[in-house]
């Protein structure tokens, strides 16, 4: 925007905006008047119509009017003031748990009252708890119903709805005086989509007239909502394109086939690469050979062999004496990757180091030195990889595993660490959370995407069964039988509360029960509260087959690879997201033995819950599952962006507004060619150049 410094746009010219309100608005990302106009209502209330008391239904939010017939203080579990209101057709109660003498005095039988609130079934029939109300001597003296829907704004502590309405009304007056906000969606494009102009859309959305269908506003069908959705999506997409262009203008070291490392590795593998792995590697090779930084997302379902693809890409770079870094989301996974890579690379003379947060200063020192000198070619680790004291001699490629666990900022800081003489490292990003096409298009316009759409041969699909907790004893027997056949079992304990401590506790209890029930077989325990050292040693025991059943929390969700494990039991499966269940299930079915996944649920299971779990039973295809998950839970959950704060739109909702995405893509190109000035202004208006996702 023109910036908070532009006096003509300053918020402080509004009455009611002093330093404290201004500060609150700033924190909500509202630096000036135009931004205030873009602060749109979350929903609307209909106070345009009086609802006769006889028509009021539970759950309805309504404006009602009548005469107080009775008012009395009730002494139930909590003291409250109950006020009965009557009209010709019926009676309702108002219940106030907090009230003062003045209120009590005003609410006397005989006074006229107008009330807005939500009707619920209460102790005395329909009741409205703590409604808004006004009283008057007689009905005729009450205010007339509103002439428009009442907006309800998203807000923060200390800013009431009344404040918002007052501020925004002033901003609308300012807009009317000023004539117009520049409409940055070019006229011909607006016409093609039949979208209203910006000023009209904003005025309408802040004050929808009587008769406007609130559902059309909510569903995004209304042209005024669509107008703003399109503008925001457009800004977002243009922002991504700009970033991509910026990245393309950076330089990177180019790596052409050289040396024998790649060939030697391929020869030593006990299996051939799958067709999909080979294809994706070719795509990566082409990128690496160009002096422009690669930014490629590799999507591959759980178990499709992404680690191997990463290693081969790294080998290409290391063959020329450049370093590579593999970033993993958990220490468990980093250690596993470290072992896998060392197993293949060290016999060929490539040194692999693993850098973890848990290391002591003394353990860190030699690793840091090897990284700084460049003798450690292959660096594996967690967040520790981009801490301040880590210096890379020459970093040519950064691989990020399970990228949805990392924010873009973290990815960026590793890239910046690798900046050397004006060149930045290539980036490869791997994810097993398949991103549905429409979403990928809008979220990752900045990335090239490769898909590993084939599993290594000889895998038998995991057979999934949905089992009630009531049948636990049978499940334990099945596990016993599986152990007798030298199979290994994961038993995953999950809780709904987001508490590592409670989860650890539940896992420990389960561990004790199973250890007793499954004798003579060995049961192991792993959870987030254990020391890294303990975790690593339990994992090593499980990997080596010394532990038959591993009781775990969701710490094992991503990446863990123990091919001999063939049974997965997941507790409270009804509470987890589909993609998460799919990830967990992906820990088995990695070897040739037939694998099973039992989803335990606590009855009664709702219809929807049943349908969800059946999706998993019906398919092993991560893409289909992600599409379902998207429908059920929305993009934030599927992409894991909840944690990282990416993908936050102010008005658009990627799922609701998907239908606009293809058009937005087209128009973005047209705008870049024909309306470059509008592009610049649009990016500024929506801060699309400096949003989180903007930094890649
Ligand atoms: P993910 O894509 O889930 O990260 P991994 O990289 O952990 O999958 O690989 C899963 C398993 O498949 C590993 O045990 C790995 O050794 C094995 N694997 C990878 N590629 C092949 C292949 N081409 N043929 C046979 N097995 C493979
Ligand atoms: Mg993996």
JSON list of C-alpha atoms in Angstrom, two decimals, residues 83-237:
[
{"chain": "A", "resi": 83, "resn": "UNK", "atom": "CA", "xyz": [-36.88, -12.10, 32.25]},
{"chain": "A", "resi": 84, "resn": "UNK", "atom": "CA", "xyz": [-39.99, -13.30, 30.45]},
{"chain": "A", "resi": 85, "resn": "UNK", "atom": "CA", "xyz": [-40.99, -11.47, 27.27]},
{"chain": "A", "resi": 86, "resn": "UNK", "atom": "CA", "xyz": [-44.37, -11.89, 25.62]},
{"chain": "A", "resi": 87, "resn": "UNK", "atom": "CA", "xyz": [-46.06, -10.84, 22.40]},
{"chain": "A", "resi": 88, "resn": "UNK", "atom": "CA", "xyz": [-49.47, -11.75, 20.93]},
{"chain": "A", "resi": 89, "resn": "UNK", "atom": "CA", "xyz": [-48.27, -15.14, 19.83]},
{"chain": "A", "resi": 90, "resn": "UNK", "atom": "CA", "xyz": [-45.89, -16.46, 22.44]},
{"chain": "A", "resi": 91, "resn": "UNK", "atom": "CA", "xyz": [-43.37, -16.06, 25.20]},
{"chain": "A", "resi": 92, "resn": "UNK", "atom": "CA", "xyz": [-39.60, -16.48, 25.60]},
{"chain": "A", "resi": 93, "resn": "UNK", "atom": "CA", "xyz": [-37.13, -16.05, 28.43]},
{"chain": "A", "resi": 94, "resn": "UNK", "atom": "CA", "xyz": [-33.99, -13.92, 28.58]},
{"chain": "A", "resi": 95, "resn": "UNK", "atom": "CA", "xyz": [-31.38, -15.23, 30.97]},
{"chain": "A", "resi": 96, "resn": "UNK", "atom": "CA", "xyz": [-28.56, -13.10, 32.37]},
{"chain": "A", "resi": 97, "resn": "UNK", "atom": "CA", "xyz": [-25.91, -14.69, 34.57]},
{"chain": "A", "resi": 98, "resn": "UNK", "atom": "CA", "xyz": [-24.17, -11.37, 35.05]},
{"chain": "A", "resi": 99, "resn": "UNK", "atom": "CA", "xyz": [-26.40, -8.43, 35.82]},
{"chain": "A", "resi": 100, "resn": "UNK", "atom": "CA", "xyz": [-26.34, -5.32, 37.92]},
{"chain": "A", "resi": 101, "resn": "UNK", "atom": "CA", "xyz": [-28.89, -3.37, 39.95]},
{"chain": "A", "resi": 102, "resn": "UNK", "atom": "CA", "xyz": [-29.52, -0.90, 37.11]},
{"chain": "A", "resi": 103, "resn": "UNK", "atom": "CA", "xyz": [-30.34, -3.70, 34.67]},
{"chain": "A", "resi": 104, "resn": "UNK", "atom": "CA", "xyz": [-32.59, -5.36, 37.19]},
{"chain": "A", "resi": 105, "resn": "UNK", "atom": "CA", "xyz": [-34.40, -2.08, 37.78]},
{"chain": "A", "resi": 106, "resn": "UNK", "atom": "CA", "xyz": [-34.85, -1.42, 34.06]},
{"chain": "A", "resi": 107, "resn": "UNK", "atom": "CA", "xyz": [-36.29, -4.84, 33.28]},
{"chain": "A", "resi": 108, "resn": "UNK", "atom": "CA", "xyz": [-39.60, -4.42, 35.09]},
{"chain": "A", "resi": 109, "resn": "UNK", "atom": "CA", "xyz": [-42.90, -6.00, 33.99]},
{"chain": "A", "resi": 110, "resn": "UNK", "atom": "CA", "xyz": [-44.71, -3.77, 31.54]},
{"chain": "A", "resi": 111, "resn": "UNK", "atom": "CA", "xyz": [-41.70, -2.25, 29.75]},
{"chain": "A", "resi": 112, "resn": "UNK", "atom": "CA", "xyz": [-41.25, -2.76, 26.03]},
{"chain": "A", "resi": 113, "resn": "UNK", "atom": "CA", "xyz": [-38.10, -4.56, 24.93]},
{"chain": "A", "resi": 114, "resn": "UNK", "atom": "CA", "xyz": [-36.32, -5.38, 21.67]},
{"chain": "A", "resi": 115, "resn": "UNK", "atom": "CA", "xyz": [-33.82, -8.20, 21.76]},
{"chain": "A", "resi": 116, "resn": "UNK", "atom": "CA", "xyz": [-31.27, -9.79, 19.44]},
{"chain": "A", "resi": 117, "resn": "UNK", "atom": "CA", "xyz": [-29.76, -13.14, 20.30]},
{"chain": "A", "resi": 118, "resn": "UNK", "atom": "CA", "xyz": [-29.72, -16.86, 19.79]},
{"chain": "A", "resi": 119, "resn": "UNK", "atom": "CA", "xyz": [-32.68, -18.92, 21.02]},
{"chain": "A", "resi": 120, "resn": "UNK", "atom": "CA", "xyz": [-31.85, -22.12, 22.88]},
{"chain": "A", "resi": 121, "resn": "UNK", "atom": "CA", "xyz": [-33.83, -24.71, 24.74]},
{"chain": "A", "resi": 122, "resn": "UNK", "atom": "CA", "xyz": [-33.59, -23.62, 28.36]},
{"chain": "A", "resi": 123, "resn": "UNK", "atom": "CA", "xyz": [-35.07, -24.61, 31.69]},
{"chain": "A", "resi": 124, "resn": "UNK", "atom": "CA", "xyz": [-38.26, -22.65, 30.99]},
{"chain": "A", "resi": 125, "resn": "UNK", "atom": "CA", "xyz": [-38.68, -23.28, 27.27]},
{"chain": "A", "resi": 126, "resn": "UNK", "atom": "CA", "xyz": [-36.95, -21.12, 24.65]},
{"chain": "A", "resi": 127, "resn": "UNK", "atom": "CA", "xyz": [-34.39, -18.81, 26.24]},
{"chain": "A", "resi": 128, "resn": "UNK", "atom": "CA", "xyz": [-31.86, -16.27, 24.97]},
{"chain": "A", "resi": 129, "resn": "UNK", "atom": "CA", "xyz": [-28.67, -16.13, 27.04]},
{"chain": "A", "resi": 130, "resn": "UNK", "atom": "CA", "xyz": [-27.08, -12.72, 27.42]},
{"chain": "A", "resi": 131, "resn": "UNK", "atom": "CA", "xyz": [-28.75, -11.20, 24.37]},
{"chain": "A", "resi": 132, "resn": "UNK", "atom": "CA", "xyz": [-28.30, -7.61, 23.24]},
{"chain": "A", "resi": 133, "resn": "UNK", "atom": "CA", "xyz": [-31.38, -5.60, 24.15]},
{"chain": "A", "resi": 134, "resn": "UNK", "atom": "CA", "xyz": [-32.93, -2.14, 24.37]},
{"chain": "A", "resi": 135, "resn": "UNK", "atom": "CA", "xyz": [-35.92, -1.17, 26.51]},
{"chain": "A", "resi": 136, "resn": "UNK", "atom": "CA", "xyz": [-38.50, 1.60, 26.08]},
{"chain": "A", "resi": 137, "resn": "UNK", "atom": "CA", "xyz": [-41.70, 2.75, 27.76]},
{"chain": "A", "resi": 138, "resn": "UNK", "atom": "CA", "xyz": [-43.80, 1.41, 24.90]},
{"chain": "A", "resi": 139, "resn": "UNK", "atom": "CA", "xyz": [-43.38, -0.71, 21.77]},
{"chain": "A", "resi": 140, "resn": "UNK", "atom": "CA", "xyz": [-43.65, 2.27, 19.42]},
{"chain": "A", "resi": 141, "resn": "UNK", "atom": "CA", "xyz": [-40.68, 3.90, 21.06]},
{"chain": "A", "resi": 142, "resn": "UNK", "atom": "CA", "xyz": [-38.35, 0.98, 20.24]},
{"chain": "A", "resi": 143, "resn": "UNK", "atom": "CA", "xyz": [-35.86, 1.46, 17.37]},
{"chain": "A", "resi": 144, "resn": "UNK", "atom": "CA", "xyz": [-36.94, 0.32, 13.94]},
{"chain": "A", "resi": 145, "resn": "UNK", "atom": "CA", "xyz": [-35.33, -2.88, 12.58]},
{"chain": "A", "resi": 146, "resn": "UNK", "atom": "CA", "xyz": [-32.14, -2.33, 10.57]},
{"chain": "A", "resi": 147, "resn": "UNK", "atom": "CA", "xyz": [-32.27, -1.48, 6.92]},
{"chain": "A", "resi": 148, "resn": "UNK", "atom": "CA", "xyz": [-29.42, -3.88, 6.13]},
{"chain": "A", "resi": 149, "resn": "UNK", "atom": "CA", "xyz": [-27.71, -7.03, 7.32]},
{"chain": "A", "resi": 150, "resn": "UNK", "atom": "CA", "xyz": [-25.41, -6.47, 10.29]},
{"chain": "A", "resi": 151, "resn": "UNK", "atom": "CA", "xyz": [-21.78, -7.36, 9.59]},
{"chain": "A", "resi": 152, "resn": "UNK", "atom": "CA", "xyz": [-19.81, -9.32, 12.18]},
{"chain": "A", "resi": 153, "resn": "UNK", "atom": "CA", "xyz": [-16.08, -8.68, 11.84]},
{"chain": "A", "resi": 154, "resn": "UNK", "atom": "CA", "xyz": [-13.13, -10.85, 12.74]},
{"chain": "A", "resi": 155, "resn": "UNK", "atom": "CA", "xyz": [-11.61, -9.12, 15.72]},
{"chain": "A", "resi": 156, "resn": "UNK", "atom": "CA", "xyz": [-9.09, -9.11, 18.49]},
{"chain": "A", "resi": 157, "resn": "UNK", "atom": "CA", "xyz": [-9.24, -8.39, 22.21]},
{"chain": "A", "resi": 158, "resn": "UNK", "atom": "CA", "xyz": [-10.45, -4.91, 22.95]},
{"chain": "A", "resi": 159, "resn": "UNK", "atom": "CA", "xyz": [-12.07, -4.11, 19.61]},
{"chain": "A", "resi": 160, "resn": "UNK", "atom": "CA", "xyz": [-15.84, -4.54, 19.82]},
{"chain": "A", "resi": 161, "resn": "UNK", "atom": "CA", "xyz": [-18.15, -5.07, 16.88]},
{"chain": "A", "resi": 162, "resn": "UNK", "atom": "CA", "xyz": [-19.53, -1.61, 17.52]},
{"chain": "A", "resi": 163, "resn": "UNK", "atom": "CA", "xyz": [-16.04, -0.14, 17.16]},
{"chain": "A", "resi": 164, "resn": "UNK", "atom": "CA", "xyz": [-15.48, -1.99, 13.92]},
{"chain": "A", "resi": 165, "resn": "UNK", "atom": "CA", "xyz": [-18.78, -0.78, 12.49]},
{"chain": "A", "resi": 166, "resn": "UNK", "atom": "CA", "xyz": [-18.02, 2.79, 13.46]},
{"chain": "A", "resi": 167, "resn": "UNK", "atom": "CA", "xyz": [-14.53, 2.68, 11.96]},
{"chain": "A", "resi": 168, "resn": "UNK", "atom": "CA", "xyz": [-15.58, 1.03, 8.77]},
{"chain": "A", "resi": 169, "resn": "UNK", "atom": "CA", "xyz": [-18.51, 3.38, 8.26]},
{"chain": "A", "resi": 170, "resn": "UNK", "atom": "CA", "xyz": [-16.10, 6.27, 8.48]},
{"chain": "A", "resi": 171, "resn": "UNK", "atom": "CA", "xyz": [-13.79, 4.56, 6.02]},
{"chain": "A", "resi": 172, "resn": "UNK", "atom": "CA", "xyz": [-16.70, 4.10, 3.63]},
{"chain": "A", "resi": 173, "resn": "UNK", "atom": "CA", "xyz": [-17.53, 7.80, 3.93]},
{"chain": "A", "resi": 174, "resn": "UNK", "atom": "CA", "xyz": [-13.92, 8.59, 3.17]},
{"chain": "A", "resi": 175, "resn": "UNK", "atom": "CA", "xyz": [-14.16, 6.33, 0.13]},
{"chain": "A", "resi": 176, "resn": "UNK", "atom": "CA", "xyz": [-17.34, 8.08, -1.04]},
{"chain": "A", "resi": 177, "resn": "UNK", "atom": "CA", "xyz": [-15.70, 11.50, -0.66]},
{"chain": "A", "resi": 178, "resn": "UNK", "atom": "CA", "xyz": [-12.61, 10.37, -2.44]},
{"chain": "A", "resi": 179, "resn": "UNK", "atom": "CA", "xyz": [-14.60, 8.91, -5.29]},
{"chain": "A", "resi": 180, "resn": "UNK", "atom": "CA", "xyz": [-12.94, 5.54, -5.77]},
{"chain": "A", "resi": 181, "resn": "UNK", "atom": "CA", "xyz": [-10.18, 3.15, -4.81]},
{"chain": "A", "resi": 182, "resn": "UNK", "atom": "CA", "xyz": [-8.16, 2.36, -7.88]},
{"chain": "A", "resi": 183, "resn": "UNK", "atom": "CA", "xyz": [-9.69, -0.76, -9.38]},
{"chain": "A", "resi": 184, "resn": "UNK", "atom": "CA", "xyz": [-6.72, -2.90, -10.22]},
{"chain": "A", "resi": 185, "resn": "UNK", "atom": "CA", "xyz": [-8.54, -5.69, -12.00]},
{"chain": "A", "resi": 186, "resn": "UNK", "atom": "CA", "xyz": [-8.63, -4.32, -15.53]},
{"chain": "A", "resi": 187, "resn": "UNK", "atom": "CA", "xyz": [-12.07, -3.42, -16.83]},
{"chain": "A", "resi": 188, "resn": "UNK", "atom": "CA", "xyz": [-12.19, -5.89, -19.75]},
{"chain": "A", "resi": 189, "resn": "UNK", "atom": "CA", "xyz": [-11.36, -8.76, -17.41]},
{"chain": "A", "resi": 190, "resn": "UNK", "atom": "CA", "xyz": [-14.00, -7.66, -14.95]},
{"chain": "A", "resi": 191, "resn": "UNK", "atom": "CA", "xyz": [-16.53, -7.52, -17.73]},
{"chain": "A", "resi": 192, "resn": "UNK", "atom": "CA", "xyz": [-15.63, -10.95, -18.93]},
{"chain": "A", "resi": 193, "resn": "UNK", "atom": "CA", "xyz": [-16.30, -12.34, -15.47]},
{"chain": "A", "resi": 194, "resn": "UNK", "atom": "CA", "xyz": [-19.27, -10.05, -14.83]},
{"chain": "A", "resi": 195, "resn": "UNK", "atom": "CA", "xyz": [-17.78, -8.80, -11.61]},
{"chain": "A", "resi": 196, "resn": "UNK", "atom": "CA", "xyz": [-18.77, -5.48, -10.01]},
{"chain": "A", "resi": 197, "resn": "UNK", "atom": "CA", "xyz": [-16.18, -2.78, -9.51]},
{"chain": "A", "resi": 198, "resn": "UNK", "atom": "CA", "xyz": [-14.17, -2.69, -6.33]},
{"chain": "A", "resi": 199, "resn": "UNK", "atom": "CA", "xyz": [-15.75, 0.26, -4.52]},
{"chain": "A", "resi": 200, "resn": "UNK", "atom": "CA", "xyz": [-19.25, -1.06, -5.14]},
{"chain": "A", "resi": 201, "resn": "UNK", "atom": "CA", "xyz": [-18.29, -4.55, -3.96]},
{"chain": "A", "resi": 202, "resn": "UNK", "atom": "CA", "xyz": [-16.70, -3.25, -0.76]},
{"chain": "A", "resi": 203, "resn": "UNK", "atom": "CA", "xyz": [-19.66, -0.99, 0.11]},
{"chain": "A", "resi": 204, "resn": "UNK", "atom": "CA", "xyz": [-22.04, -3.83, -0.52]},
{"chain": "A", "resi": 205, "resn": "UNK", "atom": "CA", "xyz": [-20.14, -6.32, 1.62]},
{"chain": "A", "resi": 206, "resn": "UNK", "atom": "CA", "xyz": [-19.95, -3.96, 4.56]},
{"chain": "A", "resi": 207, "resn": "UNK", "atom": "CA", "xyz": [-23.67, -3.16, 4.30]},
{"chain": "A", "resi": 208, "resn": "UNK", "atom": "CA", "xyz": [-25.66, -5.76, 2.41]},
{"chain": "A", "resi": 209, "resn": "UNK", "atom": "CA", "xyz": [-29.19, -4.38, 1.90]},
{"chain": "A", "resi": 210, "resn": "UNK", "atom": "CA", "xyz": [-32.38, -6.05, 3.14]},
{"chain": "A", "resi": 211, "resn": "UNK", "atom": "CA", "xyz": [-33.17, -9.09, 1.08]},
{"chain": "A", "resi": 212, "resn": "UNK", "atom": "CA", "xyz": [-29.56, -10.12, 0.44]},
{"chain": "A", "resi": 213, "resn": "UNK", "atom": "CA", "xyz": [-29.19, -13.85, 0.87]},
{"chain": "A", "resi": 214, "resn": "UNK", "atom": "CA", "xyz": [-26.61, -14.41, 3.64]},
{"chain": "A", "resi": 215, "resn": "UNK", "atom": "CA", "xyz": [-25.98, -17.92, 2.28]},
{"chain": "A", "resi": 216, "resn": "UNK", "atom": "CA", "xyz": [-24.85, -16.57, -1.08]},
{"chain": "A", "resi": 217, "resn": "UNK", "atom": "CA", "xyz": [-22.36, -14.37, 0.73]},
{"chain": "A", "resi": 218, "resn": "UNK", "atom": "CA", "xyz": [-21.08, -17.28, 2.77]},
{"chain": "A", "resi": 219, "resn": "UNK", "atom": "CA", "xyz": [-20.76, -19.68, -0.13]},
{"chain": "A", "resi": 220, "resn": "UNK", "atom": "CA", "xyz": [-18.81, -17.16, -2.20]},
{"chain": "A", "resi": 221, "resn": "UNK", "atom": "CA", "xyz": [-21.43, -17.29, -4.98]},
{"chain": "A", "resi": 222, "resn": "UNK", "atom": "CA", "xyz": [-22.35, -13.66, -4.61]},
{"chain": "A", "resi": 223, "resn": "UNK", "atom": "CA", "xyz": [-20.61, -11.54, -7.29]},
{"chain": "A", "resi": 224, "resn": "UNK", "atom": "CA", "xyz": [-19.40, -9.03, -4.71]},
{"chain": "A", "resi": 225, "resn": "UNK", "atom": "CA", "xyz": [-17.63, -11.75, -2.74]},
{"chain": "A", "resi": 226, "resn": "UNK", "atom": "CA", "xyz": [-16.33, -13.27, -5.95]},
{"chain": "A", "resi": 227, "resn": "UNK", "atom": "CA", "xyz": [-14.96, -9.88, -6.93]},
{"chain": "A", "resi": 228, "resn": "UNK", "atom": "CA", "xyz": [-12.69, -9.80, -3.89]},
{"chain": "A", "resi": 229, "resn": "UNK", "atom": "CA", "xyz": [-11.83, -13.48, -3.98]},
{"chain": "A", "resi": 230, "resn": "UNK", "atom": "CA", "xyz": [-10.65, -13.14, -7.56]},
{"chain": "A", "resi": 231, "resn": "UNK", "atom": "CA", "xyz": [-8.60, -10.10, -6.72]},
{"chain": "A", "resi": 232, "resn": "UNK", "atom": "CA", "xyz": [-6.90, -11.82, -3.81]},
{"chain": "A", "resi": 233, "resn": "UNK", "atom": "CA", "xyz": [-6.19, -15.02, -5.74]},
{"chain": "A", "resi": 234, "resn": "UNK", "atom": "CA", "xyz": [-4.86, -12.96, -8.59]},
{"chain": "A", "resi": 235, "resn": "UNK", "atom": "CA", "xyz": [-2.53, -11.03, -6.30]},
{"chain": "A", "resi": 236, "resn": "UNK", "atom": "CA", "xyz": [-1.35, -14.26, -4.72]},
{"chain": "A", "resi": 237, "resn": "UNK", "atom": "CA", "xyz": [-0.67, -15.87, -8.05]}
]
